[in-house]
Amino acid sequence: MHNNNRSTLSSGVRSLLIAGGLMTASLAFSTGVSAAGLTINQSLPDSAILSKGPGGESAVSAKTLSLSETELQQIRDGGYTAAIAMHYAGNDWSQAQVNGLQAAFDKMGIDVVAVTDAQFKPEKQVADIETLLARSPDVIVSIPVDAVSTAHAYKRAAEAGVKLVFMDNKPNQLEAPADYISVVSADNYGNGIVAAHILAKSLNGKGKIGVIYHAADFFVTKQRTDAFEATIKSEYPGIEIVARGGISGPNDGEKVASAMLTKNPALDGIFVVWDVPAEGALTAARTAGRSDLAITTIDLGIIAALDIARGGPIKGLGAQLPYEQGTAEAILAGYALLGKEAPSYVAVPALSVTQDNILDAWQLVYNQPAPSMIQDAAKRNEK
């Protein structure tokens, strides 16, 4: 998942990624920009948005957002500035968000004065926001590390007249439109459904499975697990959830999966709430000699993508589209600067990723071709 450190990536793989440009913010990504204005990628799926917002709001699809060329010019003429306050900036989800934001802000003529990294520490994020406020940005785009302990800092920003757009969740006691413009997220509920269907198909609709969930009060991960379990229970009577294990962080996946496999040696499959702990489950399966275990997850990280391309235990996943999410957040900031009414909750459609579409999916998620190792694996394992 986006809100946790990808510490499980080997240094060699990470070096390849950096060499290939995935971790580099200066890449020239394309956005949905034309003579007609600015939108997110209109070739994304038109699937219904199933997630609800933090306050139970129905979602508006990010594909409906747009700025005309006239509106873009109005924004350019304003000489506006923006800042980006991340919870953690060292993973591919965060970097893709920042890339999308920066590319769109560039098209809008908005100068990004700073990008901060709170390193998952609420107190650092509070300090980051205070530092940013000293630079008087017109816009701050951010994802709160903790919805409670950072709320006062965001409230101060709102009271100073800064236009706030949030990724995934909002701070407590802030309300739209008085305090912030909008929350933008992936369709996490939809991605949970996608992961359920992929796992069920890989098991031919029958078997015993485990669920590894996020043992924290975190809105987006709860939606994923709720959707996965509801879909299995309602649509696949031949599949039984026989084990559940909670993780508190990204590095708990191997430990929890290993214990699950020890207690349930006949387990046919496991759902893991995001891809980094799924990497741990993959390691646990190999250690247990369970190459036949089917795994599904959410988020298209490099290790998961490589295993899917190879035809390994990870059969597929539901993917977020962080680059497009960043573009949508920038467009909503533009709405605020223009005084244009904005929806309070916006979501980017879910994306089903399997071996059949792994290369196209990578292009959609990161707006660039898959690293060569994934391309090579996909070609070697073409059906």
XYZ file of C-alpha atoms in Angstrom:
383
model
C 0.000 0.000 0.000
C 1.057 3.556 -0.610
C 1.319 4.551 3.042
C 4.136 2.219 3.960
C 7.825 1.803 3.266
C 8.853 -0.570 0.497
C 11.805 -1.726 2.570
C 11.436 -5.243 1.195
C 12.759 -4.216 -2.217
C 16.276 -5.503 -2.756
C 18.920 -2.870 -3.380
C 19.577 -4.398 -6.786
C 15.960 -4.111 -7.879
C 15.722 -0.586 -6.486
C 18.889 0.384 -8.378
C 17.373 -0.935 -11.576
C 14.251 1.102 -10.916
C 16.234 4.257 -10.347
C 18.285 3.619 -13.465
C 15.061 3.052 -15.365
C 13.603 6.311 -14.118
C 10.672 5.112 -11.980
C 11.986 6.801 -8.858
C 12.987 10.014 -10.644
C 10.691 12.998 -10.241
C 12.001 14.794 -13.302
C 10.580 12.362 -15.868
C 8.599 13.962 -18.686
C 5.251 12.269 -18.175
C 2.310 13.017 -20.415
C -0.967 14.203 -18.970
C -4.375 14.574 -20.518
C -3.474 17.938 -21.989
C -4.659 19.150 -25.367
C -6.018 22.245 -27.017
C -9.220 21.409 -25.169
C -7.594 21.753 -21.739
C -6.538 19.374 -18.968
C -8.085 16.055 -17.862
C -6.838 12.755 -16.509
C -6.213 9.948 -18.998
C -9.554 9.392 -20.723
C -8.563 5.860 -21.812
C -8.886 4.622 -18.228
C -11.664 2.121 -17.501
C -15.201 3.496 -17.256
C -16.010 1.141 -14.377
C -18.440 2.320 -11.719
C -16.813 3.850 -8.632
C -17.754 1.723 -5.621
C -15.836 3.463 -2.823
C -17.403 5.962 -0.449
C -15.626 9.018 0.873
C -14.338 9.499 4.449
C -17.710 10.981 5.401
C -19.741 8.396 3.500
C -19.989 10.586 0.386
C -20.650 9.046 -3.002
C -17.666 9.341 -5.305
C -17.385 11.393 -8.453
C -15.159 9.797 -11.106
C -11.905 11.643 -11.698
C -12.527 11.185 -15.426
C -15.245 13.866 -15.204
C -12.821 16.576 -14.029
C -11.509 19.058 -16.566
C -10.038 22.504 -17.022
C -10.587 24.255 -20.353
C -7.749 26.036 -22.111
C -9.371 29.345 -21.142
C -9.424 28.260 -17.488
C -5.814 27.099 -17.689
C -4.794 30.511 -19.005
C -6.672 32.230 -16.172
C -4.719 30.133 -13.694
C -1.414 30.830 -15.461
C -2.142 34.544 -15.309
C -2.600 34.308 -11.531
C 1.030 33.479 -10.772
C 0.037 30.902 -8.137
C 2.261 28.648 -6.041
C 1.699 25.204 -4.525
C 3.343 22.880 -2.015
C 3.085 19.112 -1.609
C 3.224 17.611 1.905
C 3.662 13.838 1.710
C 3.288 11.344 4.535
C 6.231 9.417 3.083
C 7.984 10.150 -0.187
C 10.204 7.096 -0.603
C 7.953 4.657 -2.450
C 6.706 4.325 -6.000
C 3.091 5.271 -5.165
C 4.189 8.554 -3.587
C 6.632 9.328 -6.371
C 4.001 8.708 -9.048
C 1.581 11.022 -7.212
C 4.212 13.750 -7.036
C 5.081 13.241 -10.709
C 1.430 13.623 -11.707
C 1.003 16.712 -9.555
C 4.158 18.391 -10.806
C 3.414 17.715 -14.472
C -0.133 19.067 -14.165
C 0.924 22.094 -12.104
C 3.532 22.833 -14.761
C 0.809 22.861 -17.437
C -1.198 25.187 -15.184
C 1.716 27.580 -14.670
C 1.724 26.884 -10.924
C 5.149 26.903 -9.278
C 5.717 24.035 -6.811
C 7.749 25.690 -4.061
C 8.399 22.564 -1.962
C 7.758 18.838 -1.604
C 8.096 17.568 1.971
C 8.444 14.050 3.389
C 7.063 13.439 6.890
C 8.666 9.968 7.091
C 5.464 8.631 8.675
C 5.946 10.919 11.698
C 2.927 13.092 12.616
C 5.081 15.588 14.497
C 7.322 16.023 11.442
C 4.320 16.559 9.203
C 3.033 19.258 11.542
C 6.451 20.931 11.375
C 6.504 20.513 7.581
C 3.148 22.259 7.234
C 4.286 25.117 9.471
C 7.408 25.496 7.322
C 5.316 25.477 4.154
C 2.941 28.105 5.528
C 5.902 30.435 5.993
C 6.293 30.307 2.200
C 2.662 31.402 1.698
C 1.603 28.878 -0.963
C -1.809 29.307 -2.548
C -2.355 25.529 -2.562
C -1.222 22.601 -0.409
C -1.810 19.035 -1.574
C -1.236 16.504 1.198
C -1.957 13.112 2.719
C -2.204 13.171 6.518
C 0.061 10.782 8.420
C -2.502 10.736 11.207
C -5.972 12.235 10.868
C -6.121 13.303 14.527
C -2.701 14.614 15.514
C -2.114 16.632 12.332
C -5.575 18.201 12.188
C -4.665 21.444 13.952
C -1.869 22.160 11.460
C -4.185 21.709 8.483
C -6.844 23.811 10.218
C -4.320 26.608 10.580
C -3.527 26.354 6.859
C -7.219 26.550 5.984
C -7.676 29.579 8.227
C -4.736 31.231 6.446
C -6.643 30.929 3.174
C -4.620 28.077 1.669
C -6.580 25.848 -0.720
C -6.252 22.276 0.610
C -6.625 19.120 -1.481
C -6.133 15.755 0.218
C -5.011 12.342 -0.963
C -7.019 9.366 0.363
C -8.138 10.768 3.716
C -8.904 14.033 5.461
C -7.863 15.311 8.879
C -10.450 15.117 11.624
C -12.715 18.125 12.162
C -12.054 19.593 8.714
C -15.058 19.794 6.416
C -15.547 20.565 2.733
C -15.902 23.129 1.328
C -15.252 25.333 4.366
C -11.815 23.899 5.218
C -10.700 21.903 2.188
C -11.604 21.426 -1.460
C -11.705 17.677 -1.996
C -10.322 14.246 -1.139
C -9.031 12.179 -4.070
C -8.444 8.447 -3.789
C -8.332 5.237 -5.723
C -11.486 3.141 -5.801
C -10.243 0.981 -2.948
C -13.524 -0.882 -2.553
C -13.501 -1.609 -6.278
C -9.922 -2.853 -6.090
C -10.878 -5.215 -3.259
C -13.590 -6.662 -5.490
C -11.089 -7.028 -8.348
C -8.681 -8.959 -6.093
C -11.501 -11.273 -4.970
C -12.514 -12.136 -8.523
C -8.915 -12.816 -9.584
C -8.285 -15.133 -6.619
C -11.590 -16.955 -7.123
C -10.863 -17.481 -10.819
C -7.394 -18.839 -10.076
C -8.973 -21.372 -7.670
C -11.780 -22.302 -10.078
C -14.287 -21.047 -7.532
C -13.450 -23.447 -4.697
C -10.960 -23.776 -1.881
C -9.854 -22.523 1.517
C -8.248 -19.108 1.773
C -6.711 -16.712 4.257
C -6.997 -12.943 4.546
C -4.154 -10.709 5.721
C -5.637 -7.348 6.696
C -4.346 -4.041 8.064
C -4.792 -4.046 11.848
C -5.189 -0.273 12.054
C -8.014 2.224 11.798
C -7.113 3.266 8.266
C -9.987 4.109 5.962
C -8.666 2.905 2.611
C -7.275 -0.442 3.737
C -10.484 -1.279 5.578
C -12.440 -0.663 2.370
C -10.193 -3.089 0.510
C -10.605 -5.922 2.991
C -14.335 -5.341 3.432
C -14.836 -5.494 -0.339
C -12.722 -8.611 -0.778
C -14.476 -10.546 1.985
C -17.974 -9.420 0.987
C -17.367 -10.473 -2.625
C -16.041 -13.912 -1.687
C -18.916 -14.548 0.720
C -21.658 -13.351 -1.627
C -20.423 -14.637 -4.989
C -18.244 -17.681 -4.327
C -19.961 -20.217 -2.037
C -17.282 -22.784 -2.851
C -14.560 -20.641 -1.271
C -14.209 -20.486 2.506
C -12.222 -17.905 4.465
C -10.636 -20.106 7.150
C -7.905 -17.790 8.471
C -7.465 -14.085 9.138
C -4.308 -12.331 10.278
C -3.615 -8.675 10.963
C -0.481 -6.692 10.147
C 0.530 -3.415 11.728
C 3.086 -2.506 9.076
C 4.536 -3.496 5.709
C 7.183 -5.842 7.046
C 4.741 -8.115 8.913
C 3.523 -9.968 5.829
C 5.998 -12.847 5.911
C 5.523 -13.514 9.630
C 1.719 -13.501 9.445
C 1.577 -15.558 6.239
C 4.072 -18.089 7.596
C 2.006 -18.595 10.752
C -1.138 -18.889 8.635
C 0.407 -21.577 6.417
C 1.766 -23.486 9.419
C -1.659 -23.590 11.054
C -3.500 -24.223 7.766
C -1.184 -26.362 5.588
C -3.979 -27.058 3.081
C -4.615 -23.363 2.408
C -5.237 -22.725 -1.288
C -4.903 -18.953 -1.430
C -4.236 -15.731 0.470
C -5.424 -12.164 -0.034
C -3.017 -9.518 1.273
C -4.267 -5.973 1.718
C -1.405 -4.325 -0.178
C 1.575 -5.376 -2.228
C 4.506 -4.916 0.167
C 3.213 -7.392 2.780
C 2.170 -9.551 -0.183
C 5.877 -9.735 -1.023
C 6.337 -11.182 2.468
C 3.553 -13.691 1.845
C 5.314 -14.668 -1.377
C 8.519 -15.327 0.586
C 6.574 -17.354 3.166
C 5.014 -19.461 0.411
C 8.423 -20.216 -1.084
C 9.881 -21.081 2.321
C 6.979 -23.469 2.931
C 7.428 -25.070 -0.480
C 4.013 -23.792 -1.550
C 4.605 -22.678 -5.128
C 0.993 -23.715 -5.768
C -0.406 -21.088 -3.376
C -2.463 -18.375 -5.093
C -2.004 -14.803 -3.840
C -3.819 -11.616 -4.769
C -3.324 -8.112 -3.459
C -3.726 -4.410 -4.250
C -1.143 -1.947 -5.641
C 1.199 -2.567 -8.551
C 4.694 -2.597 -7.080
C 7.767 -3.881 -8.879
C 8.023 -7.228 -7.047
C 4.333 -8.038 -7.456
C 4.450 -7.033 -11.118
C 7.489 -9.216 -11.756
C 5.875 -12.239 -10.092
C 2.670 -11.747 -12.090
C 4.676 -11.491 -15.318
C 6.536 -14.698 -14.455
C 3.312 -16.583 -13.757
C 4.197 -16.977 -10.077
C 1.975 -17.302 -6.999
C 0.740 -13.693 -7.269
C -2.024 -14.227 -9.812
C -3.063 -10.606 -10.127
C -4.147 -7.534 -8.219
C -6.281 -4.444 -8.147
C -4.188 -1.402 -9.023
C -4.381 2.210 -8.037
C -3.484 4.869 -10.575
C -1.382 7.291 -8.512
C -0.113 9.377 -11.428
C -3.676 10.066 -12.579
C -4.668 10.705 -8.970
C -2.000 13.410 -8.799
C -3.319 14.956 -12.002
C -6.849 14.978 -10.561
C -5.633 16.664 -7.367
C -3.963 19.413 -9.382
C -7.125 19.954 -11.442
C -9.165 20.293 -8.227
C -6.676 22.853 -6.938
C -7.371 24.716 -10.174
C -11.099 24.546 -9.463
C -10.470 26.208 -6.099
C -8.309 28.965 -7.562
C -11.023 29.713 -10.131
C -13.829 29.618 -7.561
C -15.312 26.664 -9.432
C -17.497 24.248 -7.457
C -15.681 20.982 -6.736
C -16.963 17.574 -5.602
C -15.882 16.762 -2.042
C -14.827 13.193 -2.875
C -13.285 12.056 -6.150
C -12.028 8.585 -7.031
C -9.944 7.121 -9.829
C -11.337 3.864 -11.289
C -10.061 0.458 -10.153
C -7.800 -1.458 -12.530
C -7.643 -5.261 -12.787
C -4.094 -6.499 -13.420
C -3.200 -10.062 -14.460
C -0.485 -11.726 -16.502
C -2.524 -11.007 -19.631
C -2.324 -7.208 -19.292
C 0.669 -6.602 -17.022
C 2.593 -4.423 -19.501
C -0.397 -2.297 -20.479
C -1.322 -1.951 -16.801
C 2.153 -0.716 -15.860
C 1.928 1.915 -18.581
C -1.448 3.082 -17.240
C -0.326 3.140 -13.605
C 3.046 4.863 -14.048
C 2.620 6.552 -17.424
C 5.777 4.931 -18.746
C 6.774 1.484 -20.070
C 7.426 -1.328 -17.612
C 11.054 -1.878 -16.559
C 12.926 -4.238 -18.880
C 12.952 -7.073 -16.339
C 9.139 -7.112 -16.313
C 8.944 -6.834 -20.091
C 11.381 -9.741 -20.463
C 9.486 -11.904 -17.970
C 6.174 -11.169 -19.669
C 7.573 -12.098 -23.088
C 9.077 -15.348 -21.780
C 5.759 -16.347 -20.251
C 3.330 -15.281 -22.966
C 0.370 -17.646 -23.109
